[in-house]
Coordinates of C-alpha atoms in Angstrom, one line a residue:
Chain A
M1 CA 25.3 23.1 21.3
S2 CA 29.1 21.6 21.7
N3 CA 30.7 21.6 18.3
T4 CA 30.9 17.9 16.7
P5 CA 32.3 16.3 20.1
T6 CA 34.1 12.8 19.8
L7 CA 31.5 9.7 20.8
Q8 CA 34.0 9.3 23.6
K9 CA 34.5 12.9 25.1
T10 CA 30.4 12.8 24.8
I11 CA 30.4 10.3 27.0
M12 CA 32.6 11.6 29.8
T13 CA 31.6 14.6 30.2
D14 CA 27.2 15.0 29.6
S15 CA 27.5 13.1 33.0
T16 CA 24.3 14.8 34.1
R17 CA 22.4 12.2 31.3
L18 CA 25.2 9.7 30.2
K19 CA 26.6 7.5 33.4
P20 CA 30.3 5.8 32.9
L21 CA 30.2 3.1 31.2
T22 CA 31.6 1.6 33.8
T23 CA 30.2 -2.2 35.8
N24 CA 27.0 -1.1 38.0
A25 CA 27.0 -2.3 41.1
G26 CA 24.8 -5.2 41.3
T27 CA 25.8 -6.4 38.2
A28 CA 28.5 -8.2 37.0
S29 CA 29.0 -7.8 33.5
E30 CA 32.6 -7.2 31.3
P31 CA 33.9 -3.3 30.1
S32 CA 30.5 -2.2 27.9
E33 CA 31.0 -0.8 24.0
T34 CA 29.7 1.2 23.1
A35 CA 27.4 0.3 19.6
I36 CA 25.9 3.7 19.0
A37 CA 25.1 6.2 19.9
A38 CA 22.9 9.6 20.3
N39 CA 24.7 13.0 20.8
H40 CA 22.2 15.7 21.7
I41 CA 19.2 14.8 19.5
N42 CA 16.8 17.0 18.7
I43 CA 13.4 15.9 16.0
F44 CA 10.9 19.0 15.5
Y45 CA 8.0 18.0 13.7
G46 CA 7.2 21.1 11.5
A47 CA 7.9 23.7 14.5
F48 CA 7.0 21.1 17.0
K49 CA 9.8 20.1 19.4
A50 CA 9.2 16.4 20.3
I51 CA 12.3 15.3 21.8
A52 CA 14.6 17.9 23.0
D53 CA 18.4 17.1 23.9
V54 CA 18.5 13.4 23.6
S55 CA 21.8 12.2 24.8
M56 CA 22.2 8.4 25.0
A57 CA 25.2 5.6 24.8
V58 CA 23.8 2.1 23.6
E59 CA 26.0 -0.2 24.7
A60 CA 27.1 -3.4 22.4
R61 CA 25.2 -6.6 22.1
K62 CA 22.9 -5.7 25.6
I63 CA 19.0 -5.3 25.2
T64 CA 18.3 -1.3 25.6
A65 CA 14.4 -0.3 27.0
I66 CA 13.7 2.7 26.3
I67 CA 10.0 3.4 28.7
G68 CA 7.8 5.9 29.5
P69 CA 4.1 7.3 29.3
S70 CA 2.0 7.7 25.4
G71 CA 3.4 10.1 23.5
C72 CA 6.5 11.0 25.1
G73 CA 8.5 10.5 21.8
K74 CA 9.7 6.6 22.5
S75 CA 9.2 5.7 19.1
T76 CA 10.7 8.9 17.5
M77 CA 13.8 8.9 19.3
L78 CA 14.2 4.9 18.1
R79 CA 14.2 6.2 14.5
A80 CA 15.8 8.5 15.2
F81 CA 19.0 5.6 15.0
N82 CA 18.0 4.4 11.6
R83 CA 17.0 7.1 10.1
M84 CA 13.0 6.1 9.5
N85 CA 12.5 10.0 10.7
D86 CA 13.4 10.6 6.5
F87 CA 9.7 9.2 5.6
V88 CA 7.9 12.1 7.8
P89 CA 7.9 15.7 5.0
T90 CA 8.0 17.7 7.8
A91 CA 10.4 16.6 10.6
R92 CA 14.0 17.5 11.2
V93 CA 16.6 15.9 13.1
E94 CA 18.7 17.9 14.8
G95 CA 22.5 16.5 16.4
E96 CA 24.3 13.5 16.0
I97 CA 23.5 9.2 16.0
L98 CA 27.0 8.1 15.7
L99 CA 27.4 4.6 14.3
H100 CA 31.0 3.4 14.7
G101 CA 32.4 7.2 15.0
Q102 CA 30.7 8.6 11.8
N103 CA 27.3 10.9 12.5
L104 CA 24.6 8.9 10.9
Y105 CA 22.9 12.8 10.1
A106 CA 25.9 14.0 8.5
P107 CA 25.9 15.4 4.3
G108 CA 26.3 12.6 2.3
V109 CA 25.4 9.6 4.2
D110 CA 23.4 7.5 2.8
P111 CA 20.3 6.8 4.6
V112 CA 19.7 3.4 2.7
E113 CA 22.8 1.8 3.9
V114 CA 22.8 3.4 7.4
R115 CA 19.1 1.1 8.1
R116 CA 21.2 -2.5 6.2
R117 CA 23.2 -1.9 9.2
V118 CA 20.6 -0.2 11.4
G119 CA 17.5 -3.6 11.3
M120 CA 14.4 -2.4 12.4
V121 CA 11.0 -4.6 13.8
F122 CA 7.9 -2.4 13.7
Q123 CA 4.9 -2.7 16.1
K124 CA 2.8 -4.1 14.2
P125 CA 3.8 -7.4 11.9
N126 CA 4.5 -6.7 8.2
P127 CA 5.6 -9.3 6.0
F128 CA 5.9 -8.9 2.8
P129 CA 2.5 -10.5 0.8
K130 CA 5.4 -12.9 -0.4
S131 CA 6.6 -16.5 0.3
I132 CA 7.8 -17.0 4.0
Y133 CA 11.0 -18.3 2.1
D134 CA 11.1 -14.9 -0.5
N135 CA 10.6 -12.8 2.6
I136 CA 13.6 -13.5 3.9
A137 CA 15.3 -14.0 0.3
W138 CA 14.3 -10.6 -0.6
A139 CA 15.9 -9.0 1.8
A140 CA 19.0 -10.9 1.6
R141 CA 19.5 -9.9 -2.3
L142 CA 18.9 -6.4 -2.0
N143 CA 22.1 -6.0 0.5
G144 CA 24.0 -8.5 -2.2
Y145 CA 23.4 -11.0 -0.5
R146 CA 25.0 -13.9 -3.6
G147 CA 25.4 -16.7 -1.2
D148 CA 23.6 -20.1 -0.8
M149 CA 20.3 -18.9 -0.6
D150 CA 19.0 -22.1 1.2
K151 CA 21.1 -22.1 3.4
L152 CA 20.6 -18.3 4.8
V153 CA 17.1 -18.7 4.6
E154 CA 17.5 -21.7 7.1
E155 CA 19.9 -19.8 9.3
S156 CA 17.9 -17.2 9.8
L157 CA 14.3 -18.8 10.6
R158 CA 16.2 -20.8 12.9
A159 CA 18.2 -17.5 15.1
A160 CA 14.5 -16.3 14.8
A161 CA 13.3 -19.5 16.5
L162 CA 10.9 -19.9 13.8
W163 CA 12.7 -23.0 11.3
D164 CA 10.5 -26.4 13.1
E165 CA 7.3 -24.7 12.5
V166 CA 8.1 -23.6 9.0
K167 CA 9.8 -26.1 7.7
D168 CA 8.0 -27.6 5.3
K169 CA 5.9 -24.6 4.3
L170 CA 8.3 -22.1 2.9
K171 CA 6.3 -21.1 -0.4
Q172 CA 2.8 -20.3 1.4
S173 CA 2.6 -16.7 2.1
G174 CA 4.4 -14.9 4.6
L175 CA 0.7 -13.8 5.5
S176 CA -1.2 -17.4 6.2
L177 CA 1.5 -17.8 9.6
S178 CA -0.1 -16.2 12.9
G179 CA 0.4 -12.9 14.9
G180 CA 3.7 -14.1 16.7
Q181 CA 5.2 -15.8 13.4
Q182 CA 4.8 -13.0 11.3
Q183 CA 6.6 -11.4 14.0
R184 CA 9.3 -14.3 14.4
L185 CA 9.7 -13.8 10.5
C186 CA 9.9 -10.0 9.9
I187 CA 13.1 -10.5 12.8
A188 CA 14.6 -13.5 10.7
R189 CA 14.1 -11.2 7.3
T190 CA 15.8 -8.1 10.1
I191 CA 18.6 -11.1 11.3
A192 CA 19.2 -12.2 7.0
I193 CA 21.0 -8.6 5.9
R194 CA 23.3 -9.0 8.8
P195 CA 22.6 -5.5 11.0
E196 CA 24.7 -4.9 14.0
I197 CA 21.6 -3.6 15.9
I198 CA 18.0 -4.4 15.7
L199 CA 15.3 -2.0 16.4
M200 CA 12.2 -3.2 18.1
D201 CA 9.1 -0.6 18.1
E202 CA 6.9 -2.1 20.1
P203 CA 7.5 -5.7 19.2
C204 CA 4.7 -7.5 21.0
S205 CA 2.1 -5.2 21.4
A206 CA -0.1 -7.0 19.2
L207 CA 0.7 -10.1 20.3
D208 CA -1.1 -12.6 22.2
P209 CA 1.4 -13.3 25.9
I210 CA 2.1 -17.4 24.4
A211 CA 3.7 -15.5 21.6
T212 CA 4.9 -12.8 23.1
I213 CA 7.4 -15.3 25.7
K214 CA 8.7 -16.3 22.4
I215 CA 9.8 -13.2 21.5
E216 CA 11.3 -12.5 24.9
E217 CA 13.5 -15.6 24.7
L218 CA 14.7 -14.7 21.3
M219 CA 16.0 -11.6 22.3
Q220 CA 17.7 -12.7 24.8
E221 CA 19.3 -15.4 22.2
L222 CA 19.9 -12.8 19.7
K223 CA 21.8 -10.5 22.2
Q224 CA 24.7 -12.8 22.0
R225 CA 26.1 -11.3 18.7
Y226 CA 23.3 -8.2 17.7
T227 CA 22.9 -4.8 19.8
I228 CA 19.1 -4.4 21.0
I229 CA 16.9 -0.9 21.8
I230 CA 13.2 -2.0 22.5
V231 CA 10.6 0.5 22.9
T232 CA 7.9 -0.4 25.0
H233 CA 5.0 0.5 26.6
N234 CA 4.7 -2.5 28.9
M235 CA 7.1 -1.8 32.3
Q236 CA 6.9 -6.0 33.1
Q237 CA 8.5 -6.4 29.6
A238 CA 10.8 -3.9 29.9
A239 CA 12.1 -5.2 33.6
R240 CA 12.4 -8.3 32.3
V241 CA 14.4 -8.9 29.3
S242 CA 16.8 -5.2 29.2
D243 CA 19.7 -4.9 30.4
R244 CA 19.3 -0.9 30.5
T245 CA 16.3 1.0 30.1
A246 CA 15.6 4.7 29.3
M247 CA 13.5 6.7 30.9
M248 CA 11.4 9.2 28.3
M249 CA 8.4 11.3 29.3
L250 CA 7.1 14.5 28.3
T251 CA 9.1 18.2 29.5
E252 CA 7.6 20.1 32.1
D253 CA 8.6 23.7 30.4
G254 CA 5.0 24.1 28.3
K255 CA 6.7 22.6 25.7
R256 CA 5.8 19.4 25.4
S257 CA 8.8 18.0 24.0
G258 CA 9.9 14.4 24.7
T259 CA 13.2 14.1 26.9
L260 CA 15.6 11.6 28.4
I261 CA 15.4 11.8 32.8
E262 CA 17.0 8.7 33.3
F263 CA 18.7 5.7 32.3
D264 CA 20.9 3.0 34.0
D265 CA 21.1 -0.6 34.2
T266 CA 17.7 -1.7 34.0
N267 CA 17.1 -3.1 37.9
V268 CA 18.5 -0.1 39.2
I269 CA 15.4 2.0 37.4
F270 CA 13.2 -0.7 38.7
T271 CA 14.7 -0.6 42.3
R272 CA 16.3 2.5 43.1
P273 CA 15.9 4.6 40.4
K274 CA 17.1 8.2 40.9
D275 CA 14.2 10.5 39.4
K276 CA 11.0 10.4 41.2
R277 CA 9.2 10.4 38.4
T278 CA 11.3 7.3 37.0
E279 CA 9.9 6.3 40.0
D280 CA 6.7 6.9 39.9
Y281 CA 5.8 5.4 36.7
V282 CA 8.2 2.4 37.0
S283 CA 5.9 1.5 40.3
G284 CA 2.3 2.5 38.4
R285 CA 1.4 5.9 39.9
F286 CA 0.8 7.4 37.0
G287 CA 1.3 6.7 33.2
Chain B
M1 CA -18.7 15.0 41.8
T2 CA -21.2 12.3 43.8
Q3 CA -23.5 15.3 44.7
A4 CA -23.6 16.1 40.1
L5 CA -24.3 12.4 40.1
S6 CA -27.0 11.9 42.2
S7 CA -29.1 14.5 40.4
L8 CA -29.5 12.4 37.3
P9 CA -32.2 10.8 36.4
V10 CA -32.8 7.1 36.8
T11 CA -34.6 4.3 36.8
D12 CA -35.2 2.4 39.9
P13 CA -35.5 -1.3 39.7
Q14 CA -37.6 -1.8 41.6
D15 CA -40.2 0.2 40.9
R16 CA -43.2 -2.2 40.7
H17 CA -45.3 0.9 38.1
V18 CA -42.9 0.2 35.3
D19 CA -44.8 -2.1 32.7
W20 CA -40.8 -3.8 31.4
A21 CA -42.3 -6.0 29.1
A22 CA -44.5 -3.3 27.2
R23 CA -40.6 -1.1 27.5
L24 CA -38.6 -3.5 26.0
R25 CA -41.7 -4.8 23.7
R26 CA -40.1 -4.0 19.9
K27 CA -41.3 -1.1 18.4
P28 CA -42.5 -0.2 15.3
R29 CA -40.2 2.5 13.4
P30 CA -41.6 3.4 10.1
V31 CA -38.6 5.5 8.8
E32 CA -36.5 3.0 9.3
T33 CA -38.8 0.9 7.0
V34 CA -38.9 3.2 4.4
V35 CA -35.8 4.8 4.1
Q36 CA -34.5 1.0 4.5
G37 CA -37.2 0.0 1.6
L38 CA -35.9 3.4 -0.7
L39 CA -31.6 2.6 -0.6
F40 CA -32.8 -0.9 -2.1
L41 CA -35.3 0.8 -4.9
C42 CA -31.4 2.9 -5.3
G43 CA -29.6 -0.7 -5.5
A44 CA -31.9 -2.3 -7.7
I45 CA -32.5 0.3 -10.5
S46 CA -29.0 -0.7 -11.5
I47 CA -30.1 -4.3 -11.9
L48 CA -33.5 -3.5 -13.7
T49 CA -31.3 -1.5 -15.9
T50 CA -28.9 -4.3 -16.9
L51 CA -31.7 -6.7 -17.1
G52 CA -33.8 -4.5 -19.2
I53 CA -30.6 -3.8 -21.9
L54 CA -30.0 -7.8 -21.9
L55 CA -33.6 -8.2 -22.9
V56 CA -34.2 -6.2 -25.5
L57 CA -30.6 -7.0 -26.8
G58 CA -31.3 -9.9 -27.1
N59 CA -35.0 -10.6 -28.4
E60 CA -33.5 -8.1 -31.0
S61 CA -30.6 -10.4 -31.6
L62 CA -32.4 -13.1 -31.9
A63 CA -34.7 -11.5 -34.7
F64 CA -31.7 -10.3 -36.4
F65 CA -30.3 -14.3 -36.1
T66 CA -33.7 -16.3 -37.2
D67 CA -33.5 -13.7 -39.9
P68 CA -33.9 -16.5 -43.1
E69 CA -30.9 -13.9 -44.8
V70 CA -28.4 -14.0 -42.1
N71 CA -25.8 -17.0 -41.2
V72 CA -25.5 -17.3 -37.8
F73 CA -21.9 -18.7 -38.7
E74 CA -20.8 -16.6 -41.1
F75 CA -21.9 -13.8 -38.6
F76 CA -19.1 -14.9 -36.5
T77 CA -16.4 -16.3 -38.8
G78 CA -17.4 -13.5 -41.9
T79 CA -14.8 -11.1 -42.7
H80 CA -17.1 -8.9 -44.5
W81 CA -19.8 -6.5 -43.1
Q82 CA -21.5 -5.2 -45.9
P83 CA -25.4 -4.8 -45.0
Q84 CA -25.8 -3.6 -48.3
T85 CA -25.1 -7.0 -50.2
G86 CA -26.5 -9.1 -47.1
D87 CA -22.6 -9.7 -45.4
F88 CA -22.5 -9.9 -41.9
G89 CA -19.0 -10.7 -40.9
V90 CA -18.6 -9.6 -37.6
W91 CA -14.2 -9.2 -38.0
P92 CA -14.4 -6.5 -39.6
L93 CA -15.4 -4.3 -36.9
V94 CA -14.3 -6.3 -34.0
N95 CA -10.9 -6.1 -35.2
A96 CA -10.5 -2.6 -35.4
T97 CA -12.8 -2.5 -32.0
L98 CA -9.7 -4.3 -30.4
M99 CA -6.6 -2.6 -32.1
T100 CA -8.0 1.1 -31.7
S101 CA -8.9 -0.4 -27.9
A102 CA -4.5 -2.3 -27.7
I103 CA -3.4 1.1 -29.3
A104 CA -5.2 2.9 -26.7
M105 CA -4.3 1.0 -23.5
V106 CA -0.7 1.2 -25.0
V107 CA -1.2 4.8 -24.1
A108 CA -3.2 4.3 -21.1
M109 CA -1.5 1.4 -18.9
P110 CA 2.2 2.8 -18.4
L111 CA 1.4 6.6 -18.8
G112 CA -1.2 6.3 -15.9
I113 CA 1.2 3.7 -14.1
F114 CA 3.3 5.9 -13.9
A115 CA 1.5 9.1 -13.5
A116 CA 0.1 6.6 -10.3
I117 CA 3.2 5.6 -9.5
Y118 CA 4.4 8.7 -9.3
L119 CA 1.8 10.5 -7.3
S120 CA 1.0 7.7 -4.8
E121 CA 4.8 8.3 -4.3
Y122 CA 7.1 10.7 -5.6
A123 CA 5.6 13.2 -6.2
A124 CA 6.0 16.3 -3.3
P125 CA 2.9 17.9 -1.6
R126 CA 2.9 21.1 -3.8
A127 CA 3.5 18.8 -7.2
K128 CA 0.4 17.1 -6.5
A129 CA -1.7 19.8 -5.5
I130 CA -1.0 20.9 -9.6
L131 CA -1.0 17.1 -11.0
K132 CA -4.4 16.1 -9.8
P133 CA -6.5 18.5 -10.2
T134 CA -5.4 18.5 -13.8
L135 CA -5.7 15.0 -14.2
E136 CA -9.1 15.6 -13.4
I137 CA -9.6 18.4 -15.9
L138 CA -7.9 15.7 -19.1
A139 CA -10.7 13.3 -17.6
G140 CA -13.7 16.2 -17.8
I141 CA -13.3 16.8 -22.0
P142 CA -15.8 15.6 -23.9
T143 CA -14.9 12.8 -25.9
V144 CA -16.1 14.7 -29.3
V145 CA -13.4 17.1 -28.0
F146 CA -10.9 14.3 -28.0
G147 CA -12.5 12.8 -31.5
F148 CA -11.5 16.3 -33.1
F149 CA -8.1 16.6 -31.4
A150 CA -7.7 13.1 -33.1
L151 CA -8.7 14.0 -36.4
T152 CA -7.6 17.8 -36.4
F153 CA -4.0 17.5 -35.0
I154 CA -2.9 13.8 -34.0
T155 CA -3.6 12.6 -37.8
P156 CA -1.8 15.7 -39.2
L157 CA 1.5 14.5 -36.9
L158 CA 1.2 11.3 -37.4
R159 CA 1.1 12.3 -41.5
S160 CA 3.6 14.4 -41.3
I161 CA 6.0 11.7 -39.5
F162 CA 5.4 8.5 -41.7
G163 CA 4.1 10.4 -44.4
E164 CA 1.0 11.3 -46.2
D165 CA 0.9 8.3 -48.0
T166 CA 1.4 5.3 -44.9
V167 CA -1.6 7.4 -43.2
Q168 CA -4.6 7.3 -44.5
I169 CA -6.9 10.5 -43.2
Y170 CA -9.2 8.5 -41.2
N171 CA -6.9 5.4 -39.1
N172 CA -7.0 3.2 -36.2
A173 CA -4.1 4.9 -34.8
S174 CA -4.5 8.1 -34.2
A175 CA -8.4 7.2 -32.6
G176 CA -6.3 4.8 -30.7
L177 CA -3.7 7.6 -29.1
V178 CA -6.3 9.8 -28.2
M179 CA -8.8 7.3 -27.0
G180 CA -5.4 6.5 -24.8
L181 CA -4.8 9.8 -23.3
M182 CA -8.1 9.8 -23.2
I183 CA -8.7 6.8 -20.5
V184 CA -5.1 8.2 -18.5
P185 CA -7.0 10.2 -16.2
L186 CA -9.3 7.0 -15.6
I187 CA -6.2 4.8 -15.1
A188 CA -3.7 7.0 -12.7
S189 CA -6.8 8.1 -10.2
M190 CA -7.5 3.8 -10.1
S191 CA -4.1 2.8 -10.1
E192 CA -3.1 5.6 -7.5
D193 CA -6.2 4.5 -5.1
A194 CA -5.1 0.9 -5.7
L195 CA -1.5 2.1 -4.3
S196 CA -2.5 4.4 -1.8
A197 CA -4.0 1.4 0.2
V198 CA -0.5 -0.5 0.2
P199 CA 0.0 -0.1 4.0
R200 CA 2.1 1.9 5.2
T201 CA 3.9 -0.9 7.1
L202 CA 4.7 -2.4 4.3
R203 CA 6.9 0.3 3.3
E204 CA 8.5 0.8 5.9
G205 CA 9.1 -2.7 6.8
A206 CA 10.9 -2.2 3.4
Y207 CA 12.6 0.7 4.3
G208 CA 14.3 -1.0 7.0
L209 CA 15.3 -3.6 5.5
G210 CA 17.6 -1.2 3.6
A211 CA 15.2 -1.1 0.8
T212 CA 15.7 1.9 -1.8
K213 CA 12.6 4.1 -3.3
L214 CA 12.2 1.8 -6.6
E215 CA 13.0 -1.2 -5.0
T216 CA 10.1 -0.5 -2.6
T217 CA 8.0 0.8 -4.7
V218 CA 8.5 -2.1 -7.4
Q219 CA 8.5 -4.7 -5.7
V220 CA 6.6 -4.3 -3.1
V221 CA 4.2 -1.6 -3.2
L222 CA 3.3 -2.8 -7.2
P223 CA 2.7 -6.8 -6.5
A224 CA 0.6 -5.4 -3.7
A225 CA -1.0 -3.4 -5.5
L226 CA -2.3 -5.5 -8.3
S227 CA -5.2 -6.1 -7.7
G228 CA -6.5 -2.7 -8.1
L229 CA -4.5 -2.2 -10.8
V230 CA -5.9 -5.4 -13.2
A231 CA -9.2 -3.4 -12.5
A232 CA -7.9 -0.3 -13.1
F233 CA -6.9 -2.1 -17.1
I234 CA -10.0 -4.0 -16.4
I235 CA -12.0 -0.6 -16.4
G236 CA -10.1 1.1 -18.8
V237 CA -10.6 -1.6 -21.7
S238 CA -13.9 -1.7 -21.1
R239 CA -13.8 2.1 -21.5
A240 CA -12.2 1.7 -24.8
V241 CA -14.6 -0.5 -26.7
G242 CA -17.0 1.2 -25.9
E243 CA -15.8 4.7 -26.3
T244 CA -17.7 5.5 -29.6
M245 CA -17.5 9.4 -30.4
I246 CA -13.8 9.4 -30.9
V247 CA -13.7 6.8 -33.1
A248 CA -16.9 7.8 -34.9
I249 CA -15.0 10.6 -35.6
A250 CA -11.4 9.3 -36.0
A251 CA -11.6 5.7 -36.6
G252 CA -13.4 5.7 -40.3
A253 CA -16.3 4.9 -41.8
T254 CA -14.7 1.9 -44.2
S255 CA -16.2 -1.4 -42.6
Q256 CA -12.6 -3.9 -43.7
L257 CA -10.7 -6.4 -42.4
T258 CA -6.8 -4.9 -42.2
F259 CA -4.7 -5.3 -39.4
N260 CA -2.7 -1.9 -40.6
P261 CA -3.2 1.0 -37.9
F262 CA -3.0 3.3 -40.3
E263 CA -5.5 2.3 -42.3
A264 CA -9.0 3.3 -42.2
A265 CA -11.3 0.8 -40.3
E266 CA -15.3 1.2 -38.7
T267 CA -15.2 -0.3 -35.2
I268 CA -18.3 -1.7 -33.3
T269 CA -19.5 1.6 -31.4
G270 CA -18.7 4.0 -34.8
H271 CA -20.8 1.3 -37.1
I272 CA -24.2 1.0 -34.0
A273 CA -23.4 5.4 -34.3
R274 CA -23.1 6.2 -37.7
I275 CA -26.2 3.6 -38.9
S276 CA -28.6 4.4 -36.2
G277 CA -27.8 8.0 -37.2
G278 CA -29.9 7.7 -40.5
D279 CA -32.4 6.5 -41.7
L280 CA -33.2 3.1 -40.4
S281 CA -36.7 1.6 -40.4
Y282 CA -37.7 -0.6 -37.5
G283 CA -37.5 -4.1 -37.6
S284 CA -35.6 -4.2 -40.5
L285 CA -31.9 -6.6 -40.7
D286 CA -29.9 -3.4 -40.7
Y287 CA -32.0 -2.7 -37.7
T288 CA -31.0 -5.9 -35.7
S289 CA -28.3 -6.2 -36.8
L290 CA -27.0 -3.2 -34.3
F291 CA -28.1 -4.9 -31.5
A292 CA -26.5 -8.2 -32.9
L293 CA -23.5 -6.1 -32.9
A294 CA -24.3 -4.3 -29.8
L295 CA -24.6 -7.8 -28.0
T296 CA -21.2 -8.4 -29.2
L297 CA -19.3 -5.5 -27.5
F298 CA -21.5 -7.5 -24.5
V299 CA -19.9 -10.6 -24.8
I300 CA -16.6 -8.8 -25.3
T301 CA -16.8 -6.7 -22.3
L302 CA -17.9 -9.4 -20.2
G303 CA -15.3 -12.4 -20.8
L304 CA -12.8 -9.1 -20.4
N305 CA -14.1 -9.3 -17.0
L306 CA -14.7 -12.9 -16.1
V307 CA -11.0 -13.3 -17.2
S308 CA -9.3 -10.5 -15.2
R309 CA -11.1 -10.8 -12.1
W310 CA -10.1 -14.4 -12.4
L311 CA -7.1 -13.5 -12.7
V312 CA -6.8 -11.0 -10.1
N313 CA -8.5 -13.7 -7.2
R314 CA -5.4 -16.4 -8.6
F315 CA -2.2 -13.8 -8.5
R316 CA -4.1 -11.2 -6.0
E317 CA -0.9 -10.7 -3.0
Q318 CA -3.4 -9.8 -0.1
Y319 CA -1.5 -8.0 2.0
D320 CA -4.2 -8.2 5.6

């Protein structure tokens, strides 16, 4: 464990895991900026080490996919970024998550404020049993929004590509919508709190292919303004939507902790990965 | 692998010796039929019991209401219940029943729901491990003990607070308060079930939007559990309205129409318990009047059930 390295130092020195954030061969991208970074994260459930030493710098306004076989800690890692693991009584996090240079796990950091900056969309659509309008208005009011609520609801629904489908039934329950619409409502709700980063935990796994395509298209729109981290067990989806891909896998030291084995531009991960295990996984040889 | 598989016995589809029609024919399964019948019988017993009670209640009540000394209109509007003088106005008893029940629910509902919120949302596993069994012990105390607790502890307490001139020895307040305490475990346990049944994903959705624990509990979990909470309320009211021992001991044996909870006033159940314990000749007016009262009680709880079921269907927030 390094003693509180700065974010910059982490990126430069920890070259075994993190490649320098310069342009990658084959992709034309402007110099990138880091939105949020994990720094030697270890996560324990009781005595069990679920995540072992993960460091990754997530680029702003890009889509970063976390892939890997089942049970390798993808969701656990994702939930570290907005302190959702706080709700697991036995969970303990070591290391740092840095947002604007602040460690989100430092004592005195308010997890509620963290989750307002880092919003989350879940695997199963979970609209509140309230009207479509109130699903969004409630989230916005929580965060102290006192402006024109009608306008915010419309903007959020438009941004989530749902407005045209629901504009005539805003008073209906959010649960009256189809699964794909519900998931877009959850995205709209997340947008309404104006986060910087949106975490998505297998957001399409409960949806049919058409709804999935809509969400994926929406993600491309959203990345103009937001940083997105998506966990997916669908490799085609990772290849389709993401700019960067983090490959996680269980360690082979007998402890079976999840760890990051490769993190690179998505086309590199899928066409010429450096790690043999990544190559086997993305080519479908196991997992 | 293949060797292990090939040694497994299989039916050869080409085997001409198999009588397929016979093999596929439906076979009698007497155990299935018998078990199904027994299970049906168990379900039917509760329905038959209810019907039987209703039949007896209706029959004896009919005898009461058709008695020339009884005026049906007076029964439902009268403010005096004095069987000795032929006054059969049900209101004093109904009033005392509703008053003790209302006091009980004012105590039981907040205490029960807050305890349930604590247990379901806040309590650490260790606190829960102590609190839940304690609540269950409270639920297991016989109501006659609660009755004496009301008479020998709560009543003196009320009298020392509000003055012996204000609070009578037998009074509705004491009986109602203790009845509320008795109902707390019921409300707490049912409400906790309702809160725990709210999917974890709904809570996570709220937390993921930056909601605090209180905001999540009050604005997401409680509304989603509303139907269960209303059900707990209904069961609690039915329990309070039907509770007999506590009111028989602590609420007093004078039937009077009063809105002062510190005065003695007999409830329907208290009256039935007292009168049916004395000499009572079969078929007398005193006797049949008890059935009319019991029927009234039944109608009150049935009405509450119907109203609250309607309320639940109307305001339920479905989450699945």
